[in-house]
Amino acid sequence: MKQILQKYRHAWVLLYVFLYIPWFFYLERTVTSHYHIIHVALDDYIPFNEYFIIPYLFWFLYVAGTVMYFFFKDKHDFYRLCAFLFTGMTISLIICTFYPNGTDFRPAVDPDKNIFCALVAMIQRADTCTNVLPSIHVYNSIGVHISIMNSERLSQKRWLHRASFFAMTAICLSTVFLKQHSVIDGLASITMAYCLYDVIYGRVYESSRRRAAEKVAES
């Protein structure tokens, strides 16, 4: 047991859920009126399509599965992925706390039409049309794809890179075709991912890693 605890002591990072979940549901309960509407003209040209519920729900497996894979297989990539995801999720909560927001174009869905509409109706009951900017669905999908593309362990898995890109793209599109998010929500998530990429995976990260290696060599 001691060896297992020592091997997987990086699990402490997952305690973040005890911060995120209560904060998220607090916003869901309290942001019910007098919020800023996120809506642009392009949203009205995107048709509702219930079949996009498939990639929308696949998001849960895509994100959780990748986090668990790195948890067991590569602690370094696990830390980087969690840093990317949890930083963006916290920024999103802060934005929604100080800038309450929501959409006004969610359609009424007949759950008796087909199984896909029934699933959309279920999601609509569980998730309000508030706290949408930026989209966590979009941001986390981008983060997971970035982690897969930057993993040395997965660097030779070209088929996985292509599959991940397809999954990420389908999930991002699902948020607007299901009318869960505005195009603006997705663009805000892309911008946030772009800004945080340098810190966690890009030039800032590589620069800090080189400096740390130089200090070790000098000592």
Coordinates of C-alpha atoms in Angstrom, one line a residue:
M1 CA 0.0 0.0 0.0
K2 CA 2.8 2.4 0.9
Q3 CA 4.5 1.7 -2.5
I4 CA 1.2 2.4 -4.3
L5 CA 0.7 5.7 -2.4
Q6 CA 4.2 6.7 -3.2
K7 CA 3.9 5.8 -6.9
Y8 CA 0.6 7.7 -7.4
R9 CA 1.1 10.6 -5.0
H10 CA 0.5 13.0 -7.9
A11 CA -3.2 12.2 -7.4
W12 CA -3.3 15.2 -5.1
V13 CA -3.8 17.4 -8.2
L14 CA -7.2 15.9 -8.7
L15 CA -8.4 17.5 -5.4
Y16 CA -9.1 20.5 -7.7
V17 CA -12.5 19.0 -8.3
F18 CA -13.5 19.9 -4.7
L19 CA -12.9 23.6 -5.7
Y20 CA -14.4 23.5 -9.2
I21 CA -17.6 21.6 -8.6
P22 CA -19.0 23.6 -5.7
W23 CA -18.0 26.9 -7.4
F24 CA -19.6 25.8 -10.7
F25 CA -22.9 24.7 -9.1
Y26 CA -23.0 27.8 -7.0
L27 CA -22.9 29.9 -10.2
E28 CA -25.5 27.6 -11.8
R29 CA -27.9 28.3 -8.8
T30 CA -27.3 32.0 -8.5
V31 CA -26.8 33.2 -12.1
T32 CA -30.5 33.0 -13.2
S33 CA -31.3 36.5 -14.2
H34 CA -29.7 39.8 -15.0
Y35 CA -26.8 38.3 -16.9
H36 CA -25.1 39.5 -20.1
I37 CA -26.4 37.8 -23.2
I38 CA -23.7 36.3 -25.5
H39 CA -25.2 36.3 -29.0
V40 CA -23.8 37.3 -32.4
A41 CA -25.4 37.2 -35.8
L42 CA -23.5 34.1 -36.9
D43 CA -25.2 32.1 -34.2
D44 CA -28.5 32.5 -36.0
Y45 CA -27.1 31.0 -39.2
I46 CA -26.0 27.8 -37.5
P47 CA -28.8 25.2 -37.5
F48 CA -29.7 23.0 -34.5
N49 CA -28.6 19.4 -35.1
E50 CA -29.4 16.9 -32.4
Y51 CA -26.9 14.4 -33.8
F52 CA -24.0 16.5 -32.4
I53 CA -25.0 15.2 -29.0
I54 CA -22.7 12.2 -29.8
P55 CA -19.4 14.2 -29.8
Y56 CA -20.8 16.5 -27.1
L57 CA -21.1 13.6 -24.7
F58 CA -18.0 11.9 -26.0
W59 CA -16.2 14.9 -24.4
F60 CA -16.5 13.4 -21.0
L61 CA -14.7 10.2 -22.1
Y62 CA -12.1 12.2 -24.2
V63 CA -11.1 14.4 -21.3
A64 CA -11.3 11.9 -18.4
G65 CA -9.7 9.1 -20.4
T66 CA -6.7 11.2 -21.4
V67 CA -6.2 12.5 -17.8
M68 CA -6.3 9.0 -16.5
Y69 CA -4.0 7.7 -19.2
F70 CA -1.3 10.2 -18.3
F71 CA -2.0 9.7 -14.6
F72 CA -0.9 6.0 -14.9
K73 CA 1.6 6.3 -17.8
D74 CA 3.4 9.7 -17.6
K75 CA 3.4 11.8 -14.5
H76 CA 5.1 14.7 -16.3
D77 CA 2.4 14.9 -19.0
F78 CA -0.3 14.4 -16.4
Y79 CA 1.0 17.5 -14.5
R80 CA 1.1 19.6 -17.6
L81 CA -2.4 18.6 -18.8
C82 CA -3.9 19.2 -15.4
A83 CA -2.1 22.6 -15.2
F84 CA -3.5 23.6 -18.6
L85 CA -7.1 22.3 -17.9
F86 CA -7.4 23.6 -14.3
T87 CA -5.9 27.0 -15.0
G88 CA -8.4 27.6 -17.8
M89 CA -11.3 26.2 -15.8
T90 CA -10.5 28.5 -12.9
I91 CA -10.2 31.5 -15.3
S92 CA -13.6 30.6 -16.7
L93 CA -15.2 30.5 -13.2
I94 CA -13.7 33.9 -12.4
I95 CA -15.0 35.4 -15.6
C96 CA -18.5 34.0 -14.9
T97 CA -18.4 35.2 -11.3
F98 CA -17.6 38.8 -12.2
Y99 CA -19.2 38.9 -15.6
P100 CA -22.4 36.7 -15.4
N101 CA -23.3 35.6 -18.8
G102 CA -25.6 33.3 -20.8
T103 CA -27.3 32.7 -24.1
D104 CA -30.9 33.3 -25.3
F105 CA -31.2 31.0 -28.3
R106 CA -31.5 27.5 -26.8
P107 CA -34.3 25.8 -28.7
A108 CA -37.1 23.7 -27.2
V109 CA -36.4 20.1 -27.9
D110 CA -39.0 17.3 -28.2
P111 CA -37.5 14.3 -26.3
D112 CA -39.9 11.9 -28.0
K113 CA -38.6 12.7 -31.5
N114 CA -35.6 10.3 -31.2
I115 CA -32.9 9.1 -28.8
F116 CA -30.6 12.0 -29.7
C117 CA -33.3 14.6 -28.9
A118 CA -33.9 12.8 -25.6
L119 CA -30.2 13.1 -24.7
V120 CA -30.2 16.8 -25.7
A121 CA -33.2 17.4 -23.5
M122 CA -31.4 15.6 -20.6
I123 CA -28.4 17.8 -21.1
Q124 CA -30.6 20.9 -21.1
R125 CA -32.2 19.9 -17.9
A126 CA -28.9 19.3 -16.2
D127 CA -27.0 22.4 -17.6
T128 CA -28.6 25.8 -17.7
C129 CA -28.0 28.3 -20.5
T130 CA -25.8 30.5 -18.2
N131 CA -22.1 30.6 -17.4
V132 CA -21.1 29.9 -21.0
L133 CA -18.2 32.3 -21.7
P134 CA -15.7 30.9 -22.3
S135 CA -16.8 27.3 -23.2
I136 CA -15.1 24.7 -21.0
H137 CA -16.2 22.0 -23.6
V138 CA -14.1 23.8 -26.2
Y139 CA -11.2 24.8 -24.0
N140 CA -10.7 21.3 -22.5
S141 CA -11.0 19.6 -25.8
I142 CA -8.2 21.8 -27.2
G143 CA -6.2 21.2 -24.0
V144 CA -6.5 17.4 -24.4
H145 CA -5.5 17.5 -28.0
I146 CA -2.5 19.7 -27.2
S147 CA -1.4 17.2 -24.5
I148 CA -1.6 14.3 -26.9
M149 CA 0.3 16.1 -29.6
N150 CA 3.1 17.2 -27.1
S151 CA 3.5 13.8 -25.5
E152 CA 6.8 12.1 -26.3
R153 CA 5.2 8.8 -25.3
L154 CA 2.6 9.2 -28.0
S155 CA 4.8 11.0 -30.6
Q156 CA 4.7 8.0 -33.0
K157 CA 1.0 7.4 -32.7
R158 CA 0.0 9.3 -35.9
W159 CA -3.4 7.6 -36.0
L160 CA -4.1 8.8 -32.5
H161 CA -3.1 12.4 -33.4
R162 CA -5.5 12.3 -36.3
A163 CA -8.3 10.7 -34.2
S164 CA -7.8 13.3 -31.5
F165 CA -7.9 16.2 -33.9
F166 CA -11.2 14.8 -35.3
A167 CA -12.6 14.4 -31.8
M168 CA -11.6 17.9 -30.8
T169 CA -13.1 19.5 -33.9
A170 CA -16.3 17.5 -33.6
I171 CA -16.7 18.4 -29.9
C172 CA -16.1 22.1 -30.6
L173 CA -18.6 22.1 -33.4
S174 CA -21.2 20.3 -31.2
T175 CA -21.3 23.2 -28.8
V176 CA -22.8 25.5 -31.4
F177 CA -24.8 23.0 -33.4
L178 CA -26.6 22.0 -30.1
K179 CA -27.1 25.7 -29.3
Q180 CA -25.3 25.2 -25.9
H181 CA -22.8 28.0 -26.8
S182 CA -22.4 31.0 -28.9
V183 CA -19.6 31.2 -31.4
I184 CA -18.1 33.9 -29.1
D185 CA -17.8 31.3 -26.3
G186 CA -15.7 29.1 -28.6
L187 CA -13.5 32.0 -29.8
A188 CA -12.9 33.0 -26.2
S189 CA -11.8 29.5 -25.3
I190 CA -9.5 29.3 -28.3
T191 CA -7.9 32.7 -27.3
M192 CA -7.5 31.5 -23.7
A193 CA -5.9 28.2 -24.9
Y194 CA -3.6 30.2 -27.2
C195 CA -2.4 32.4 -24.3
L196 CA -1.9 29.5 -21.9
Y197 CA -0.1 27.2 -24.4
D198 CA 3.1 29.2 -24.3
V199 CA 3.2 29.1 -20.5
I200 CA 2.5 25.3 -20.1
Y201 CA 3.8 23.8 -23.4
G202 CA 5.4 26.5 -25.5
R203 CA 8.3 28.9 -25.3
V204 CA 7.9 30.0 -21.7
Y205 CA 7.8 26.4 -20.6
E206 CA 10.8 25.4 -22.7
S207 CA 12.8 28.4 -21.5
S208 CA 12.1 27.6 -17.8
R209 CA 13.0 24.0 -18.4
R210 CA 16.3 24.9 -19.9
R211 CA 17.1 27.3 -17.0
A212 CA 16.3 24.5 -14.5
A213 CA 18.6 22.1 -16.4
E214 CA 21.4 24.6 -16.5
K215 CA 21.1 25.1 -12.7
V216 CA 21.3 21.4 -12.1
A217 CA 24.4 21.1 -14.4
E218 CA 26.1 24.0 -12.6
S219 CA 25.5 22.5 -9.2

